[in-house]
Short mmCIF file of C-alpha atoms and ligand atoms in Angstrom, two decimals:
data_model
loop_
_atom_site.label_atom_id
_atom_site.label_comp_id
_atom_site.label_asym_id
_atom_site.label_seq_id
_atom_site.Cartn_x
_atom_site.Cartn_y
_atom_site.Cartn_z
CA UNK A 1 229.82 72.17 11.72
CA UNK A 2 229.33 72.66 7.85
CA UNK A 3 232.63 74.06 6.76
CA UNK A 4 232.48 76.04 3.63
CA UNK A 5 235.43 78.28 4.45
CA UNK A 6 237.70 76.84 1.49
CA UNK A 7 238.25 73.65 -0.45
CA UNK A 8 241.55 73.36 0.95
CA UNK A 9 239.53 72.13 4.58
CA UNK A 10 239.04 68.75 2.68
CA UNK A 11 240.65 65.54 4.52
CA UNK A 12 242.37 62.94 2.42
CA UNK A 13 239.51 59.83 2.01
CA UNK A 14 240.33 56.65 3.48
CA UNK A 15 241.23 55.42 -0.24
CA UNK A 16 243.78 58.15 -0.79
CA UNK A 17 245.33 57.31 2.60
CA UNK A 18 245.38 53.78 1.60
CA UNK A 19 247.43 54.79 -1.49
CA UNK A 20 249.64 57.29 0.45
CA UNK A 21 250.35 54.32 2.88
CA UNK A 22 251.44 51.78 0.09
CA UNK A 23 253.44 54.32 -1.89
CA UNK A 24 256.82 53.43 -3.30
CA UNK A 25 259.14 56.06 -2.07
CA UNK A 26 262.66 57.12 -2.21
CA UNK A 27 264.97 60.20 -1.54
CA UNK A 28 263.14 63.19 -3.65
CA UNK A 29 266.07 65.54 -3.01
CA UNK A 30 268.19 63.13 -4.91
CA UNK A 31 265.62 62.61 -7.70
CA UNK A 32 265.16 59.23 -6.28
CA UNK A 33 261.38 59.19 -5.18
CA UNK A 34 259.49 56.90 -7.95
CA UNK A 35 256.16 58.11 -6.83
CA UNK A 36 257.09 61.70 -7.41
CA UNK A 37 258.72 61.18 -10.73
CA UNK A 38 255.50 59.35 -11.62
CA UNK A 39 253.20 62.27 -10.45
CA UNK A 40 255.70 64.73 -12.49
CA UNK A 41 255.44 62.71 -15.62
CA UNK A 42 251.79 62.42 -15.22
CA UNK A 43 251.09 66.17 -14.89
CA UNK A 44 253.48 67.03 -17.79
CA UNK A 45 251.42 64.86 -19.80
CA UNK A 46 248.33 66.30 -18.82
CA UNK A 47 249.28 69.89 -19.59
CA UNK A 48 251.24 68.99 -22.50
CA UNK A 49 254.44 70.28 -21.10
CA UNK A 50 258.21 68.95 -21.24
CA UNK A 51 258.47 68.55 -17.43
CA UNK A 52 256.62 69.31 -14.25
CA UNK A 53 258.28 69.78 -10.42
CA UNK A 54 256.30 68.55 -7.35
CA UNK A 55 256.31 71.45 -4.60
CA UNK A 56 255.07 71.60 -1.23
CA UNK A 57 252.36 74.55 -2.21
CA UNK A 58 250.78 76.41 -5.09
CA UNK A 59 252.31 79.52 -3.27
CA UNK A 60 255.83 78.20 -4.11
CA UNK A 61 255.23 77.09 -7.54
CA UNK A 62 254.28 81.06 -8.00
CA UNK A 63 257.00 82.38 -6.20
CA UNK A 64 259.46 79.94 -8.09
CA UNK A 65 257.60 80.88 -11.37
CA UNK A 66 258.32 84.77 -10.92
CA UNK A 67 261.85 84.12 -10.34
CA UNK A 68 262.21 81.85 -13.50
CA UNK A 69 260.64 84.57 -15.96
CA UNK A 70 262.18 87.82 -14.41
CA UNK A 71 264.83 90.02 -12.80
CA UNK A 72 264.40 92.13 -10.00
CA UNK A 73 262.79 95.72 -10.69
CA UNK A 74 260.78 94.19 -13.64
CA UNK A 75 257.29 94.43 -13.70
CA UNK A 76 254.65 91.83 -13.66
CA UNK A 77 251.30 92.69 -15.39
CA UNK A 78 248.08 90.76 -13.46
CA UNK A 79 244.67 91.25 -12.21
CA UNK A 80 244.25 93.64 -9.26
CA UNK A 81 242.69 90.93 -7.17
CA UNK A 82 245.09 88.27 -8.15
CA UNK A 83 246.02 85.53 -5.51
CA UNK A 84 249.77 86.26 -6.79
CA UNK A 85 249.06 90.04 -5.45
CA UNK A 86 246.93 89.66 -2.48
CA UNK A 87 247.33 86.29 -1.01
CA UNK A 88 251.37 85.54 -0.83
CA UNK A 89 252.28 87.99 1.53
CA UNK A 90 254.04 89.99 -1.02
CA UNK A 91 255.92 87.11 -2.20
CA UNK A 92 256.44 88.60 -5.61
CA UNK A 93 258.15 91.33 -4.08
CA UNK A 94 260.19 89.62 -1.31
CA UNK A 95 261.33 86.47 -3.86
CA UNK A 96 261.46 88.11 -7.38
CA UNK A 97 261.55 91.91 -6.56
CA UNK A 98 258.82 92.63 -8.95
CA UNK A 99 256.68 95.83 -9.11
CA UNK A 100 253.12 94.66 -9.83
CA UNK A 101 251.03 96.25 -12.78
CA UNK A 102 247.75 95.47 -11.73
CA UNK A 103 244.48 95.82 -13.80
CA UNK A 104 241.12 96.38 -13.00
CA UNK A 105 239.77 92.97 -14.81
CA UNK A 106 236.13 91.94 -14.84
CA UNK A 107 235.93 88.99 -11.99
CA UNK A 108 239.76 88.95 -12.22
CA UNK A 109 239.39 88.82 -16.11
CA UNK A 110 240.96 91.30 -18.36
CA UNK A 111 241.52 92.47 -21.95
CA UNK A 112 244.26 92.62 -24.49
CA UNK A 113 243.62 96.49 -24.40
CA UNK A 114 244.02 96.66 -20.61
CA UNK A 115 247.30 94.74 -20.91
CA UNK A 116 248.35 97.26 -23.82
CA UNK A 117 248.03 100.20 -21.31
CA UNK A 118 250.99 98.72 -19.55
CA UNK A 119 253.14 98.03 -22.53
CA UNK A 120 254.84 101.39 -22.75
CA UNK A 121 257.74 101.99 -24.93
CA UNK A 122 261.07 100.59 -23.25
CA UNK A 123 262.61 103.33 -21.17
CA UNK A 124 265.46 103.23 -18.59
CA UNK A 125 263.73 104.58 -15.83
CA UNK A 126 260.00 102.69 -16.05
CA UNK A 127 260.19 98.93 -14.53
CA UNK A 128 259.84 97.18 -17.82
CA UNK A 129 257.13 94.57 -17.87
CA UNK A 130 258.40 91.09 -18.82
CA UNK A 131 255.69 88.64 -17.23
CA UNK A 132 252.13 88.41 -17.42
CA UNK A 133 249.95 86.13 -14.90
CA UNK A 134 246.73 84.94 -15.29
CA UNK A 135 244.58 82.92 -12.73
CA UNK A 136 242.35 80.27 -13.42
CA UNK A 137 239.79 79.70 -11.93
CA UNK A 138 239.75 83.26 -10.81
CA UNK A 139 239.50 82.94 -6.62
CA UNK A 140 238.34 86.29 -5.75
CA UNK A 141 236.86 86.98 -8.82
CA UNK A 142 234.27 84.71 -7.76
CA UNK A 143 235.58 81.32 -9.17
CA UNK A 144 235.24 82.91 -12.71
CA UNK A 145 236.58 80.77 -15.39
CA UNK A 146 238.36 82.60 -18.51
CA UNK A 147 237.01 81.84 -21.62
CA UNK A 148 239.82 80.10 -23.65
CA UNK A 149 239.90 82.75 -26.54
CA UNK A 150 240.28 85.67 -24.15
CA UNK A 151 243.20 83.94 -22.48
CA UNK A 152 244.68 83.27 -25.89
CA UNK A 153 244.12 87.17 -27.00
CA UNK A 154 246.10 88.59 -23.60
CA UNK A 155 248.86 86.11 -24.14
CA UNK A 156 249.38 86.63 -27.63
CA UNK A 157 249.95 90.21 -27.35
CA UNK A 158 252.05 89.59 -24.34
CA UNK A 159 253.90 87.05 -26.23
CA UNK A 160 254.48 89.94 -29.21
CA UNK A 161 255.87 92.37 -26.77
CA UNK A 162 258.41 89.35 -25.63
CA UNK A 163 256.90 88.89 -21.90
CA UNK A 164 256.93 85.32 -20.58
CA UNK A 165 253.47 84.04 -19.25
CA UNK A 166 252.66 82.23 -16.15
CA UNK A 167 249.06 80.73 -15.50
CA UNK A 168 248.16 80.54 -11.59
CA UNK A 169 246.03 77.40 -12.33
CA UNK A 170 245.62 76.44 -8.72
CA UNK A 171 241.98 75.41 -9.74
CA UNK A 172 242.34 74.68 -13.49
CA UNK A 173 240.94 71.44 -13.16
CA UNK A 174 237.66 73.45 -11.82
CA UNK A 175 237.91 75.21 -15.29
CA UNK A 176 238.37 72.13 -17.10
CA UNK A 177 235.39 70.72 -15.80
CA UNK A 178 233.33 73.73 -16.06
CA UNK A 179 234.28 74.37 -19.34
CA UNK A 180 234.81 71.27 -21.15
CA UNK A 181 238.41 72.68 -22.69
CA UNK A 182 241.15 70.17 -22.43
CA UNK A 183 243.84 71.28 -19.39
CA UNK A 184 246.48 71.18 -22.44
CA UNK A 185 244.67 73.90 -24.24
CA UNK A 186 244.93 76.34 -21.71
CA UNK A 187 248.45 75.66 -20.53
CA UNK A 188 249.53 75.96 -24.17
CA UNK A 189 249.05 79.72 -23.82
CA UNK A 190 251.56 79.85 -21.00
CA UNK A 191 255.31 79.22 -20.31
CA UNK A 192 254.54 77.95 -17.07
CA UNK A 193 251.35 76.50 -15.12
CA UNK A 194 250.73 75.99 -11.31
CA UNK A 195 248.34 73.28 -10.49
CA UNK A 196 247.47 72.80 -6.72
CA UNK A 197 246.67 69.39 -5.29
CA UNK A 198 245.43 70.43 -2.14
CA UNK A 199 242.09 72.60 -3.17
CA UNK A 200 239.34 70.89 -5.06
CA UNK A 201 241.53 68.08 -5.77
CA UNK A 202 241.64 66.90 -2.08
CA UNK A 203 245.10 66.00 -1.48
CA UNK A 204 246.52 66.98 2.21
CA UNK A 205 249.06 69.19 0.38
CA UNK A 206 251.16 69.67 -2.73
CA UNK A 207 250.97 71.57 -6.04
CA UNK A 208 252.85 71.37 -9.48
CA UNK A 209 254.76 73.53 -11.58
CA UNK A 210 254.82 72.73 -15.25
CA UNK A 211 256.94 73.99 -18.49
CA UNK A 212 259.88 73.43 -20.51
CA UNK A 213 262.46 70.95 -19.54
CA UNK A 214 264.69 74.07 -19.43
CA UNK A 215 262.45 76.16 -17.22
CA UNK A 216 261.84 73.33 -14.56
CA UNK A 217 265.24 72.45 -14.63
CA UNK A 218 266.25 76.14 -13.40
CA UNK A 219 262.91 75.27 -10.91
CA UNK A 220 264.92 72.34 -9.79
CA UNK A 221 267.47 74.42 -8.44
CA UNK A 222 264.99 77.16 -7.13
CA UNK A 223 263.27 74.57 -5.30
CA UNK A 224 266.35 73.89 -3.21
CA UNK A 225 266.72 77.42 -2.79
CA UNK A 226 263.13 77.81 -1.38
CA UNK A 227 263.83 74.84 1.09
CA UNK A 228 261.05 72.73 -1.05
CA UNK A 229 263.32 70.03 -1.59
CA UNK A 230 261.53 67.07 -0.20
CA UNK A 231 262.49 63.53 1.09
CA UNK A 232 260.10 60.42 0.56
CA UNK A 233 257.59 63.06 -0.79
CA UNK A 234 256.29 59.52 -2.47
CA UNK A 235 253.24 59.34 0.24
CA UNK A 236 252.13 62.73 -0.81
CA UNK A 237 252.58 62.34 -4.88
CA UNK A 238 250.63 59.18 -4.54
CA UNK A 239 247.52 61.37 -3.17
CA UNK A 240 247.97 63.50 -6.21
CA UNK A 241 247.98 60.57 -8.86
CA UNK A 242 244.64 59.23 -6.64
CA UNK A 243 243.32 62.39 -6.92
CA UNK A 244 244.03 63.04 -10.60
CA UNK A 245 242.34 59.91 -11.18
CA UNK A 246 239.07 60.09 -9.15
CA UNK A 247 238.75 63.57 -7.92
CA UNK A 248 238.69 65.58 -11.02
CA UNK A 249 235.30 64.60 -12.69
CA UNK A 250 233.56 65.18 -9.30
CA UNK A 251 234.30 68.40 -9.45
CA UNK A 252 230.96 68.60 -11.36
CA UNK A 253 229.19 68.02 -7.91
CA UNK A 254 230.98 70.82 -6.00
CA UNK A 255 229.56 73.15 -8.94
CA UNK A 256 226.40 72.06 -8.81
CA UNK A 257 226.43 72.33 -4.96
CA UNK A 258 227.72 75.72 -5.33
CA UNK A 259 224.91 76.67 -7.56
CA UNK A 260 222.44 75.24 -5.04
CA UNK A 261 224.20 76.83 -2.53
CA UNK A 262 223.62 80.40 -4.33
CA UNK A 263 219.99 79.58 -5.60
CA UNK A 264 218.91 79.37 -1.85
CA UNK A 265 221.03 82.27 -0.72
CA UNK A 266 219.62 84.63 -3.40
CA UNK A 267 216.10 84.11 -2.01
CA UNK A 268 217.17 85.84 1.00
CA UNK A 269 216.36 89.62 0.98
CA UNK A 270 219.35 90.68 2.87
CA UNK A 271 222.00 88.87 0.75
CA UNK A 272 222.95 89.86 -2.51
CA UNK A 273 224.71 87.24 -4.55
CA UNK A 274 227.39 87.76 -7.16
CA UNK A 275 226.31 86.01 -10.10
CA UNK A 276 227.07 83.99 -12.23
CA UNK A 277 228.45 81.04 -10.24
CA UNK A 278 230.89 79.42 -12.54
CA UNK A 279 232.39 76.87 -10.58
CA UNK A 280 232.73 75.92 -6.54
CA UNK A 281 232.54 79.48 -5.07
CA UNK A 282 229.73 81.59 -3.94
CA UNK A 283 230.73 85.26 -3.04
CA UNK A 284 227.55 87.00 -1.10
CA UNK A 285 227.53 90.72 -0.18
CA UNK A 286 225.85 91.02 3.09
CA UNK A 287 225.48 94.74 3.57
CA UNK A 288 221.57 94.70 3.75
CA UNK A 289 221.32 92.50 6.75
CA UNK A 290 222.88 95.80 8.45
CA UNK A 291 225.90 93.61 9.75
CA UNK A 292 229.53 93.48 8.43
CA UNK A 293 230.87 90.35 6.82
CA UNK A 294 232.83 89.72 10.26
CA UNK A 295 229.71 90.08 12.44
CA UNK A 296 227.73 87.64 10.25
CA UNK A 297 230.21 85.17 9.78
CA UNK A 298 230.48 84.92 13.61
CA UNK A 299 226.78 84.57 13.85
CA UNK A 300 226.60 81.69 10.87
CA UNK A 301 229.51 80.22 12.73
CA UNK A 302 227.87 79.67 16.11
CA UNK A 303 224.72 78.52 14.19
CA UNK A 304 227.14 75.87 12.44
CA UNK A 305 228.19 77.40 9.18
CA UNK A 306 231.79 78.32 8.39
CA UNK A 307 232.71 80.57 5.40
CA UNK A 308 235.26 83.33 4.97
CA UNK A 309 235.45 87.15 4.95
CA UNK A 310 237.15 88.31 1.55
CA UNK A 311 235.61 92.39 2.15
CA UNK A 312 234.17 94.12 4.57
CA UNK A 313 230.67 93.42 3.56
CA UNK A 314 231.64 90.37 1.50
CA UNK A 315 231.73 86.82 2.48
CA UNK A 316 232.80 83.70 0.51
CA UNK A 317 231.49 80.03 0.68
CA UNK A 318 233.19 77.19 -1.22
CA UNK A 319 231.91 73.74 -1.78
CA UNK A 320 234.23 70.85 -2.03
CA UNK A 321 234.59 67.16 -1.47
CA UNK A 322 233.28 67.05 2.21
CA UNK A 323 230.14 68.92 1.29
CA UNK A 324 227.15 66.93 0.30
CA UNK A 325 223.89 67.91 -1.41
CA UNK A 326 222.33 67.57 1.83
CA UNK A 327 224.87 69.75 3.70
CA UNK A 328 224.12 72.65 1.24
CA UNK A 329 220.44 72.46 2.28
CA UNK A 330 221.52 72.49 5.54
CA UNK A 331 223.47 75.16 5.40
CA UNK A 332 220.94 77.21 3.44
CA UNK A 333 218.48 76.54 6.12
CA UNK A 334 220.79 77.96 8.83
CA UNK A 335 221.78 81.05 7.03
CA UNK A 336 217.80 81.82 6.44
CA UNK A 337 217.52 81.60 10.25
CA UNK A 338 220.41 83.81 11.16
CA UNK A 339 219.76 86.35 8.47
CA UNK A 340 216.12 86.27 8.99
CA UNK A 341 216.68 87.79 12.62
CA UNK A 342 217.81 91.13 10.81
CA UNK A 343 215.52 93.63 9.54
CA UNK A 344 216.72 94.63 5.85
CA UNK A 345 218.88 97.94 5.32
CA UNK A 346 219.08 99.97 2.46
CA UNK A 347 222.14 99.19 0.00
CA UNK A 348 225.37 99.11 2.11
CA UNK A 349 228.46 98.07 0.64
CA UNK A 350 226.50 96.78 -2.22
CA UNK A 351 228.72 94.79 -4.95
CA UNK A 352 231.44 97.75 -5.09
CA UNK A 353 235.01 97.65 -5.79
CA UNK A 354 235.62 98.69 -2.53
CA UNK A 355 234.06 96.26 -0.79
CA UNK A 356 236.56 93.83 -2.38
C1 PLP B 1 245.38 78.66 -3.11
C2 PLP B 1 245.80 79.46 -3.89
C3 PLP B 1 246.87 79.68 -4.08
C4 PLP B 1 248.13 79.00 -3.29
O1 PLP B 1 247.93 77.63 -2.82
P1 PLP B 1 248.77 76.85 -1.65
O2 PLP B 1 248.86 75.41 -2.14
O3 PLP B 1 247.56 77.01 -0.70
O4 PLP B 1 250.09 77.53 -1.32
C5 PLP B 1 247.51 80.15 -5.31
N1 PLP B 1 246.91 80.71 -6.22
C6 PLP B 1 245.32 80.68 -6.21
C7 PLP B 1 244.40 81.05 -7.30
C8 PLP B 1 245.08 79.96 -5.10
O5 PLP B 1 243.38 80.08 -4.79
#
């Protein structure tokens, strides 16, 4: 099986497992795990923030960020396709009692003008927007990278209106490798930043939330509230430290493999690849095969390729550490043989908003 379901499917490499086994550990809940403390310092340095906190998942990091920056009944401005809004089981409502103010961005990226539409004058009957959240790279937007200047523009408008800013940088390092912009430059625009270790970085689990010492101090309490405090988490933090050293630059290979995959899929007349391919994700509209995304994916799966189904006629393939250039060539051949069995239909579900 060539598993292009997500970059979450990576298994820790044998060298990563080795550093995990050998990690120095203590009781994390008492702030006595030396490897966790080292990871937190390392991430704070990387993002040029005062502090960071190790958490079980990026979902928890985002939930804690929402709690840190808002009061119940306030509004968060974010892209309509944001992970925070669509893939965290309503966490922003459940944990922070927030009202979402979704923006129809372009591949997840929006403009100051779109933010301004939600910055209505103060009123005692409208939910008050107090948080702006951006996603870098934007997952459902196609692995898209926000240009630094566009992020700067939306964040500076938000600040002028006293909003707090949070970056869901689950795949921030993919953006860093794709753009050449240092991570701290993106992070400087935001009060808090989530970084996931279990995506392209290849760790078995874990994420980090970075911000000011004051914010992370409060996050420490919220981590306990959420049941996210751990014990000998140094074994997991060691994987994070290893990944930051060995698995960042190689993300460029994943990006090259995604382009290779997209080029291959684009030669098949039933498939509409969503360009451009900026990082490690390839989204494809499949309506012209006459099949739904679920049907096509079931057939691909029995032929040996796994992907995901983000929309009725939309499929997603993600490249990662455990997928080689050769695997991509094989995946293209498998998709070609499956798609080739079906006559081409007129455009159905072609790259439309509803398809997402
Ligand atoms: C995967 C993902 C998350 C959540 O990460 P987990 O560590 O799996 O909870 C958050 N944001 C984005 C953009 C993601 O892709």
